[in-house]
Amino acid sequence: MTALLGKSLVTATVIITLTVTFTNGTESQKRPHIVIITADDMGWYDVGFHGSNQIATPNIDALAYDGIILNRHYSAPMCTPSRAALMTGKHPMNVGMQHYVIDSDEPWGLGLDQRIMPEYFHEAGYRTHMIGKWHLGFFAEHYIPTRRGFDTHIGYLGPYIDYWTYVNKMNSGTFEGYDMRKNRDVDFQANGTYATDYFTAAAQDIIASHGKNGDPMLLVVNHLAPHAGNDDDPLQAPQETIDRFAYIRDIDRRTYAAMMSKLDDSVGAVYQSLKENSMLDSSIIVFLSDNGGVTRGMHSNTGSNYPFRGQKNSPWEGAVRTAALIWSPLLKDTQRVSNQWFHISDWLPTLASAAGIAVRHGPSSDIDGIDQWEALAYGTGNPRQRLMNNLDEIFGYTSYMENGLKYVNGTTQDGINDQWYGQTDELDQLPGNEQYLANVMSSAIARASQLDEKVVWYLRQHAQINCGNEISSKECNPLVKPCLFDIINDPCEMHDISEEYPSRMREIQRHLEFYRRRAAKPRNRPHDLEADPSKFGGVWTWWRTDPTRLREESPEMPPPNHSLSKDTQLIEKERLV
């Protein structure tokens, strides 16, 4: 058993090296166009295909029903770590991106030694484009998207902006500035256009250009929506869209619904643009959220992760189990709900495989993600059995899953966001199921794919998570002791079973110690007064010229300050023997 365990650990953590197969022009043109659409801070329950009638998302839902609903898609619990995993195919803790996010005035970013998604695809003959949010560092120009493999970038560099003015006001200080780029240049033309619409138009232009020249396309559309804007005006949408959700009594939630509706319109427009440019039949579309919604607290957007526990920036399912789907005519087994475990780091090897970019497994690994293209395309199994949500030694918490069991030790913010949030207001007069179905079936995507109503109902039922009205029989406070959950049968994390399985707890802790020792040191750096946009004409921009001076000039983050007692912190290997 010990030998088998050791072998399985090596297999689970083996690093995959992506190597690019160069092809001639004719062959490269046969490769699929890949479109990744990322929502920001979107809640699990904020799309209709998970069972809610509150917010109409007919385009997203139709795409999900005609493709594959990824019902066990996991991300990191915050923006920067998730985006690092998506781009590198590595777990954030293995590239030093596991702790918190990059504020605009902080001099750090995703390491320049990391090879990221557009570089692989560019070398394989793709033209690569990013629209919207970057959030992987810009303190030096070397870190911006067009210096890291993207041919073009239309979007912002920091964590969030105003939806109309594109100004970012950091809540960590008094700095504020304009944050919108067209490649490396400041893009003032965007000012005054609703951000979701601006990014949609940019995507349509790029798709049209590929429709004419036939080059394979990697298009990453990282929307601002439905992330909150600046603290003084966090939720924004056109008034006529807000008015469509008058049945929602909470004005903030009503505005959030409008933000989601505009995002849904964007997904429909991208689909239609691919179709009009004769690219749809050779396209792969991925839609996902970078992490869970923020129902309460800082940067709250009223996002609902119901019925899951917790929210963004926590170890719970509400932070890391995210709404996601994949659609493509290249998928042979579609119109289904997939329950295979999928981590956001898996997208790089999976999409590379779909594009014919060779993936080699070897003893020295480059990535942590698993190629799941065959499993998705043909429904042939579940390649992933272990899933690390996060191990953050500064906040002092771990969230990890193995063979259907979830281990939680420690939490964030002393546990203030560890409950269950986001249930629909019972007094809201929501549209009925018939209206929901009519909205989905009338969408251009449903009409084009000739969706069947019975299929829609069946898939929607199987994509819902229902924990009933259970009351926790064995509650667990992870600040007091580690918790263990049967996450398949207890997805809402209500019943701690750690005392029933002490040997499994020790086994998981041994595995975690292996992960912890392999992890890279967090790259975080404190705020830098030199980043002040007022020194650069009121614009957020890079303020250092030499990225190699990062370690020398910037003090490191303080050492871990655990909120956990010593006996509940990660246990050294020798103490477990």
CSV table of N, CA and C in Angstrom, one decimal, residues 4-118:
chain,number,residue,atom,x,y,z
A,4,LEU,N,2.4,1.8,-3.4
A,4,LEU,CA,1.3,2.3,-4.3
A,4,LEU,C,1.0,3.8,-4.1
A,5,LEU,N,0.9,4.1,-2.8
A,5,LEU,CA,0.7,5.5,-2.4
A,5,LEU,C,1.8,6.4,-2.9
A,6,GLY,N,3.0,6.0,-2.7
A,6,GLY,CA,4.1,6.8,-3.2
A,6,GLY,C,4.1,7.0,-4.7
A,7,LYS,N,3.7,5.9,-5.4
A,7,LYS,CA,3.6,6.0,-6.9
A,7,LYS,C,2.5,6.9,-7.3
A,8,SER,N,1.4,6.9,-6.6
A,8,SER,CA,0.2,7.7,-7.0
A,8,SER,C,0.5,9.2,-6.7
A,9,LEU,N,1.3,9.5,-5.7
A,9,LEU,CA,1.7,10.8,-5.4
A,9,LEU,C,2.5,11.4,-6.5
A,10,VAL,N,3.5,10.6,-6.9
A,10,VAL,CA,4.4,11.1,-8.0
A,10,VAL,C,3.6,11.3,-9.3
A,11,THR,N,2.6,10.4,-9.5
A,11,THR,CA,1.8,10.5,-10.7
A,11,THR,C,1.0,11.8,-10.6
A,12,ALA,N,0.4,12.1,-9.4
A,12,ALA,CA,-0.5,13.2,-9.3
A,12,ALA,C,0.2,14.5,-9.4
A,13,THR,N,1.5,14.5,-9.1
A,13,THR,CA,2.2,15.8,-9.1
A,13,THR,C,3.3,15.9,-10.2
A,14,VAL,N,3.2,14.9,-11.1
A,14,VAL,CA,4.2,14.9,-12.2
A,14,VAL,C,4.0,16.1,-13.1
A,15,ILE,N,5.0,16.7,-13.6
A,15,ILE,CA,4.9,17.9,-14.4
A,15,ILE,C,4.9,17.6,-15.8
A,16,ILE,N,4.0,18.2,-16.5
A,16,ILE,CA,3.8,17.9,-17.9
A,16,ILE,C,4.5,19.0,-18.7
A,17,THR,N,5.3,18.6,-19.7
A,17,THR,CA,6.0,19.6,-20.6
A,17,THR,C,5.3,19.7,-21.9
A,18,LEU,N,4.9,20.9,-22.2
A,18,LEU,CA,4.3,21.2,-23.5
A,18,LEU,C,5.3,21.5,-24.5
A,19,THR,N,5.3,20.8,-25.6
A,19,THR,CA,6.2,21.2,-26.7
A,19,THR,C,5.4,21.5,-27.9
A,20,VAL,N,5.8,22.4,-28.7
A,20,VAL,CA,5.1,22.9,-29.8
A,20,VAL,C,5.5,22.2,-31.1
A,21,THR,N,4.5,21.6,-31.8
A,21,THR,CA,4.8,21.1,-33.1
A,21,THR,C,4.6,22.1,-34.1
A,22,PHE,N,5.6,22.5,-34.8
A,22,PHE,CA,5.5,23.5,-35.9
A,22,PHE,C,4.9,22.9,-37.1
A,23,THR,N,4.0,23.7,-37.7
A,23,THR,CA,3.3,23.2,-38.9
A,23,THR,C,3.4,24.2,-40.0
A,24,ASN,N,3.2,23.8,-41.2
A,24,ASN,CA,3.1,24.7,-42.3
A,24,ASN,C,1.8,25.5,-42.3
A,25,GLY,N,1.7,26.5,-43.1
A,25,GLY,CA,0.6,27.4,-43.1
A,25,GLY,C,-0.8,26.7,-43.3
A,26,THR,N,-0.8,25.7,-44.2
A,26,THR,CA,-2.0,25.0,-44.5
A,26,THR,C,-2.5,24.2,-43.3
A,27,GLU,N,-1.5,23.5,-42.7
A,27,GLU,CA,-1.9,22.7,-41.5
A,27,GLU,C,-2.4,23.5,-40.4
A,28,SER,N,-1.7,24.6,-40.1
A,28,SER,CA,-2.0,25.5,-39.0
A,28,SER,C,-3.4,26.1,-39.1
A,29,GLN,N,-3.9,26.3,-40.4
A,29,GLN,CA,-5.2,26.8,-40.6
A,29,GLN,C,-6.3,25.9,-40.2
A,30,LYS,N,-6.0,24.6,-40.1
A,30,LYS,CA,-7.0,23.6,-39.7
A,30,LYS,C,-7.2,23.5,-38.2
A,31,ARG,N,-6.3,24.2,-37.5
A,31,ARG,CA,-6.4,24.1,-36.1
A,31,ARG,C,-7.6,24.9,-35.6
A,32,PRO,N,-8.3,24.5,-34.5
A,32,PRO,CA,-9.5,25.2,-34.0
A,32,PRO,C,-9.2,26.6,-33.5
A,33,HIS,N,-10.2,27.4,-33.7
A,33,HIS,CA,-10.2,28.7,-33.0
A,33,HIS,C,-10.6,28.5,-31.6
A,34,ILE,N,-9.9,29.1,-30.7
A,34,ILE,CA,-10.2,28.9,-29.2
A,34,ILE,C,-10.6,30.3,-28.6
A,35,VAL,N,-11.7,30.3,-28.0
A,35,VAL,CA,-12.2,31.5,-27.3
A,35,VAL,C,-12.5,31.1,-25.9
A,36,ILE,N,-11.8,31.8,-25.0
A,36,ILE,CA,-12.0,31.7,-23.5
A,36,ILE,C,-12.7,33.0,-23.0
A,37,ILE,N,-13.8,32.8,-22.5
A,37,ILE,CA,-14.6,34.0,-21.9
A,37,ILE,C,-14.6,33.8,-20.4
A,38,THR,N,-14.0,34.8,-19.7
A,38,THR,CA,-14.0,34.7,-18.2
A,38,THR,C,-14.8,35.7,-17.6
A,39,ALA,N,-15.7,35.3,-16.7
A,39,ALA,CA,-16.5,36.3,-15.9
A,39,ALA,C,-15.7,36.5,-14.6
A,40,ASP,N,-15.9,37.6,-14.0
A,40,ASP,CA,-15.1,38.0,-12.8
A,40,ASP,C,-16.0,38.1,-11.6
A,41,ASP,N,-15.7,37.2,-10.6
A,41,ASP,CA,-16.4,37.2,-9.3
A,41,ASP,C,-17.9,36.8,-9.6
A,42,MET,N,-18.2,36.0,-10.5
A,42,MET,CA,-19.5,35.5,-10.8
A,42,MET,C,-19.9,34.4,-9.9
A,43,GLY,N,-21.1,34.4,-9.3
A,43,GLY,CA,-21.5,33.4,-8.4
A,43,GLY,C,-22.0,32.1,-9.1
A,44,TRP,N,-21.9,31.0,-8.5
A,44,TRP,CA,-22.3,29.7,-9.0
A,44,TRP,C,-23.8,29.8,-9.4
A,45,TYR,N,-24.6,30.5,-8.6
A,45,TYR,CA,-26.1,30.5,-8.8
A,45,TYR,C,-26.6,31.6,-9.6
A,46,ASP,N,-25.6,32.3,-10.3
A,46,ASP,CA,-26.0,33.5,-11.1
A,46,ASP,C,-26.1,33.2,-12.6
A,47,VAL,N,-26.1,31.9,-12.9
A,47,VAL,CA,-26.5,31.5,-14.3
A,47,VAL,C,-27.7,30.6,-14.2
A,48,GLY,N,-28.5,30.7,-15.2
A,48,GLY,CA,-29.8,29.9,-15.1
A,48,GLY,C,-29.6,28.4,-15.1
A,49,PHE,N,-28.6,27.9,-15.8
A,49,PHE,CA,-28.5,26.5,-15.9
A,49,PHE,C,-28.2,25.7,-14.6
A,50,HIS,N,-27.9,26.5,-13.5
A,50,HIS,CA,-27.8,25.9,-12.2
A,50,HIS,C,-29.1,26.0,-11.4
A,51,GLY,N,-30.2,26.4,-12.0
A,51,GLY,CA,-31.5,26.3,-11.4
A,51,GLY,C,-32.2,27.5,-11.0
A,52,SER,N,-31.5,28.7,-11.1
A,52,SER,CA,-32.2,29.9,-10.6
A,52,SER,C,-32.9,30.6,-11.8
A,53,ASN,N,-34.1,31.1,-11.5
A,53,ASN,CA,-34.9,31.9,-12.4
A,53,ASN,C,-34.7,33.4,-12.2
A,54,GLN,N,-33.9,33.8,-11.3
A,54,GLN,CA,-33.8,35.2,-10.9
A,54,GLN,C,-33.1,36.0,-12.0
A,55,ILE,N,-32.0,35.6,-12.6
A,55,ILE,CA,-31.3,36.3,-13.6
A,55,ILE,C,-31.3,35.6,-14.9
A,56,ALA,N,-31.8,36.2,-15.9
A,56,ALA,CA,-31.9,35.6,-17.2
A,56,ALA,C,-30.5,35.6,-17.9
A,57,THR,N,-30.0,34.4,-18.2
A,57,THR,CA,-28.8,34.3,-19.0
A,57,THR,C,-29.0,33.3,-20.1
A,58,PRO,N,-29.9,33.6,-21.0
A,58,PRO,CA,-30.3,32.6,-22.1
A,58,PRO,C,-29.2,32.2,-23.0
A,59,ASN,N,-28.2,33.1,-23.3
A,59,ASN,CA,-27.2,32.7,-24.2
A,59,ASN,C,-26.2,31.8,-23.6
A,60,ILE,N,-25.8,32.2,-22.3
A,60,ILE,CA,-24.8,31.3,-21.6
A,60,ILE,C,-25.5,29.9,-21.4
A,61,ASP,N,-26.8,29.9,-21.0
A,61,ASP,CA,-27.4,28.7,-20.7
A,61,ASP,C,-27.6,27.8,-22.0
A,62,ALA,N,-27.9,28.4,-23.1
A,62,ALA,CA,-28.1,27.6,-24.3
A,62,ALA,C,-26.7,27.0,-24.7
A,63,LEU,N,-25.7,27.8,-24.6
A,63,LEU,CA,-24.3,27.3,-24.9
A,63,LEU,C,-24.0,26.1,-24.0
A,64,ALA,N,-24.4,26.2,-22.7
A,64,ALA,CA,-24.1,25.1,-21.8
A,64,ALA,C,-24.9,23.9,-22.1
A,65,TYR,N,-26.2,24.1,-22.4
A,65,TYR,CA,-27.0,22.9,-22.8
A,65,TYR,C,-26.6,22.2,-24.0
A,66,ASP,N,-26.1,23.0,-25.0
A,66,ASP,CA,-25.6,22.4,-26.3
A,66,ASP,C,-24.2,21.9,-26.2
A,67,GLY,N,-23.5,22.2,-25.1
A,67,GLY,CA,-22.1,21.8,-25.0
A,67,GLY,C,-22.0,20.8,-23.8
A,68,ILE,N,-21.1,21.1,-22.9
A,68,ILE,CA,-20.9,20.3,-21.7
A,68,ILE,C,-20.9,21.2,-20.5
A,69,ILE,N,-21.8,21.0,-19.5
A,69,ILE,CA,-21.8,21.7,-18.3
A,69,ILE,C,-20.7,21.1,-17.4
A,70,LEU,N,-19.8,21.8,-16.9
A,70,LEU,CA,-18.7,21.3,-16.1
A,70,LEU,C,-19.1,21.6,-14.6
A,71,ASN,N,-19.7,20.6,-14.0
A,71,ASN,CA,-20.3,20.8,-12.7
A,71,ASN,C,-19.3,20.6,-11.6
A,72,ARG,N,-18.1,20.2,-11.9
A,72,ARG,CA,-17.1,20.2,-10.8
A,72,ARG,C,-15.8,20.9,-11.4
A,73,HIS,N,-16.1,22.1,-11.8
A,73,HIS,CA,-14.9,22.9,-12.2
A,73,HIS,C,-14.5,23.8,-11.0
A,74,TYR,N,-13.2,23.8,-10.8
A,74,TYR,CA,-12.6,24.4,-9.6
A,74,TYR,C,-11.5,25.5,-10.1
A,75,SER,N,-11.5,26.5,-9.3
A,75,SER,CA,-10.5,27.6,-9.5
A,75,SER,C,-9.8,27.8,-8.2
A,76,ALA,N,-8.8,28.8,-8.3
A,76,ALA,CA,-8.3,29.3,-7.0
A,76,ALA,C,-9.4,30.3,-6.4
A,77,PRO,N,-9.3,30.6,-5.1
A,77,PRO,CA,-10.3,31.4,-4.5
A,77,PRO,C,-10.3,32.9,-4.8
A,78,MET,N,-9.3,33.4,-5.5
A,78,MET,CA,-9.2,34.8,-5.8
A,78,MET,C,-8.7,35.0,-7.2
A,79,CYS,N,-8.8,36.3,-7.7
A,79,CYS,CA,-8.6,36.6,-9.1
A,79,CYS,C,-7.1,36.3,-9.6
A,80,THR,N,-6.1,37.0,-9.0
A,80,THR,CA,-4.8,36.8,-9.5
A,80,THR,C,-4.3,35.4,-9.5
A,81,PRO,N,-4.5,34.6,-8.4
A,81,PRO,CA,-4.1,33.2,-8.4
A,81,PRO,C,-4.8,32.4,-9.5
A,82,SER,N,-6.1,32.6,-9.8
A,82,SER,CA,-6.8,31.9,-10.8
A,82,SER,C,-6.3,32.2,-12.2
A,83,ARG,N,-6.0,33.5,-12.4
A,83,ARG,CA,-5.5,33.9,-13.8
A,83,ARG,C,-4.1,33.4,-14.0
A,84,ALA,N,-3.3,33.3,-12.9
A,84,ALA,CA,-2.0,32.7,-13.0
A,84,ALA,C,-2.1,31.2,-13.4
A,85,ALA,N,-3.0,30.5,-12.8
A,85,ALA,CA,-3.2,29.1,-13.1
A,85,ALA,C,-3.7,28.9,-14.5
A,86,LEU,N,-4.6,29.7,-14.9
A,86,LEU,CA,-5.1,29.6,-16.3
A,86,LEU,C,-4.1,29.8,-17.3
A,87,MET,N,-3.2,30.8,-17.1
A,87,MET,CA,-2.2,31.1,-18.1
A,87,MET,C,-1.0,30.2,-18.1
A,88,THR,N,-0.6,29.7,-16.9
A,88,THR,CA,0.6,28.8,-16.8
A,88,THR,C,0.3,27.4,-16.9
A,89,GLY,N,-0.9,26.9,-16.5
A,89,GLY,CA,-1.2,25.5,-16.4
A,89,GLY,C,-0.6,25.0,-15.1
A,90,LYS,N,-0.1,25.9,-14.2
A,90,LYS,CA,0.5,25.4,-12.9
A,90,LYS,C,-0.4,25.9,-11.8
A,91,HIS,N,-0.2,25.2,-10.7
A,91,HIS,CA,-1.0,25.6,-9.5
A,91,HIS,C,-0.4,26.9,-9.0
A,92,PRO,N,-1.2,27.9,-8.5
A,92,PRO,CA,-0.6,29.2,-8.1
A,92,PRO,C,0.5,29.0,-7.0
A,93,MET,N,0.3,28.0,-6.1
A,93,MET,CA,1.3,27.9,-5.1
A,93,MET,C,2.7,27.4,-5.6
A,94,ASN,N,2.7,26.9,-6.8
A,94,ASN,CA,4.0,26.5,-7.4
A,94,ASN,C,4.6,27.6,-8.3
A,95,VAL,N,4.0,28.7,-8.4
A,95,VAL,CA,4.6,29.9,-9.1
A,95,VAL,C,4.6,31.1,-8.2
A,96,GLY,N,4.3,30.9,-6.9
A,96,GLY,CA,4.4,32.0,-5.9
A,96,GLY,C,3.2,33.0,-6.0
A,97,MET,N,2.1,32.5,-6.6
A,97,MET,CA,0.9,33.4,-6.8
A,97,MET,C,-0.2,33.0,-5.9
A,98,GLN,N,0.0,32.3,-4.8
A,98,GLN,CA,-1.1,31.7,-4.0
A,98,GLN,C,-1.7,32.7,-3.0
A,99,HIS,N,-1.0,33.8,-2.7
A,99,HIS,CA,-1.5,34.7,-1.6
A,99,HIS,C,-2.1,36.0,-2.2
A,100,TYR,N,-3.4,36.1,-2.0
A,100,TYR,CA,-4.1,37.4,-2.3
A,100,TYR,C,-4.0,37.8,-3.8
A,101,VAL,N,-4.2,39.1,-4.1
A,101,VAL,CA,-4.1,39.6,-5.4
A,101,VAL,C,-3.1,40.7,-5.5
A,102,ILE,N,-2.9,41.1,-6.8
A,102,ILE,CA,-2.0,42.3,-7.0
A,102,ILE,C,-2.7,43.6,-7.1
A,103,ASP,N,-2.5,44.4,-6.1
A,103,ASP,CA,-3.0,45.8,-6.2
A,103,ASP,C,-2.2,46.6,-7.2
A,104,SER,N,-2.8,47.6,-7.8
A,104,SER,CA,-2.1,48.3,-8.9
A,104,SER,C,-0.9,49.0,-8.5
A,105,ASP,N,-0.7,49.3,-7.2
A,105,ASP,CA,0.5,50.0,-6.8
A,105,ASP,C,1.5,49.1,-6.1
A,106,GLU,N,1.4,47.8,-6.4
A,106,GLU,CA,2.4,46.8,-5.9
A,106,GLU,C,3.4,46.3,-6.9
A,107,PRO,N,4.7,46.3,-6.7
A,107,PRO,CA,5.7,46.0,-7.7
A,107,PRO,C,6.0,44.5,-7.7
A,108,TRP,N,5.0,43.7,-8.2
A,108,TRP,CA,5.2,42.3,-8.4
A,108,TRP,C,4.3,41.8,-9.5
A,109,GLY,N,4.6,40.6,-10.0
A,109,GLY,CA,3.7,40.0,-11.0
A,109,GLY,C,4.1,38.5,-11.2
A,110,LEU,N,3.4,37.9,-12.1
A,110,LEU,CA,3.7,36.5,-12.5
A,110,LEU,C,5.1,36.5,-13.1
A,111,GLY,N,6.0,35.6,-12.5
A,111,GLY,CA,7.4,35.6,-12.9
A,111,GLY,C,7.6,35.5,-14.3
A,112,LEU,N,8.6,36.3,-14.8
A,112,LEU,CA,9.0,36.3,-16.2
A,112,LEU,C,9.6,35.0,-16.7
A,113,ASP,N,9.9,34.1,-15.7
A,113,ASP,CA,10.5,32.8,-16.1
A,113,ASP,C,9.4,31.8,-16.4
A,114,GLN,N,8.1,32.2,-16.2
A,114,GLN,CA,7.0,31.3,-16.5
A,114,GLN,C,6.5,31.5,-18.0
A,115,ARG,N,6.4,30.4,-18.6
A,115,ARG,CA,5.9,30.4,-20.0
A,115,ARG,C,4.4,30.3,-19.9
A,116,ILE,N,3.7,31.1,-20.7
A,116,ILE,CA,2.2,31.1,-20.5
A,116,ILE,C,1.5,30.8,-21.8
A,117,MET,N,0.2,30.6,-21.7
A,117,MET,CA,-0.7,30.1,-22.8
A,117,MET,C,-0.4,30.7,-24.1
A,118,PRO,N,-0.4,32.0,-24.3
A,118,PRO,CA,-0.3,32.6,-25.6
A,118,PRO,C,1.1,32.3,-26.3
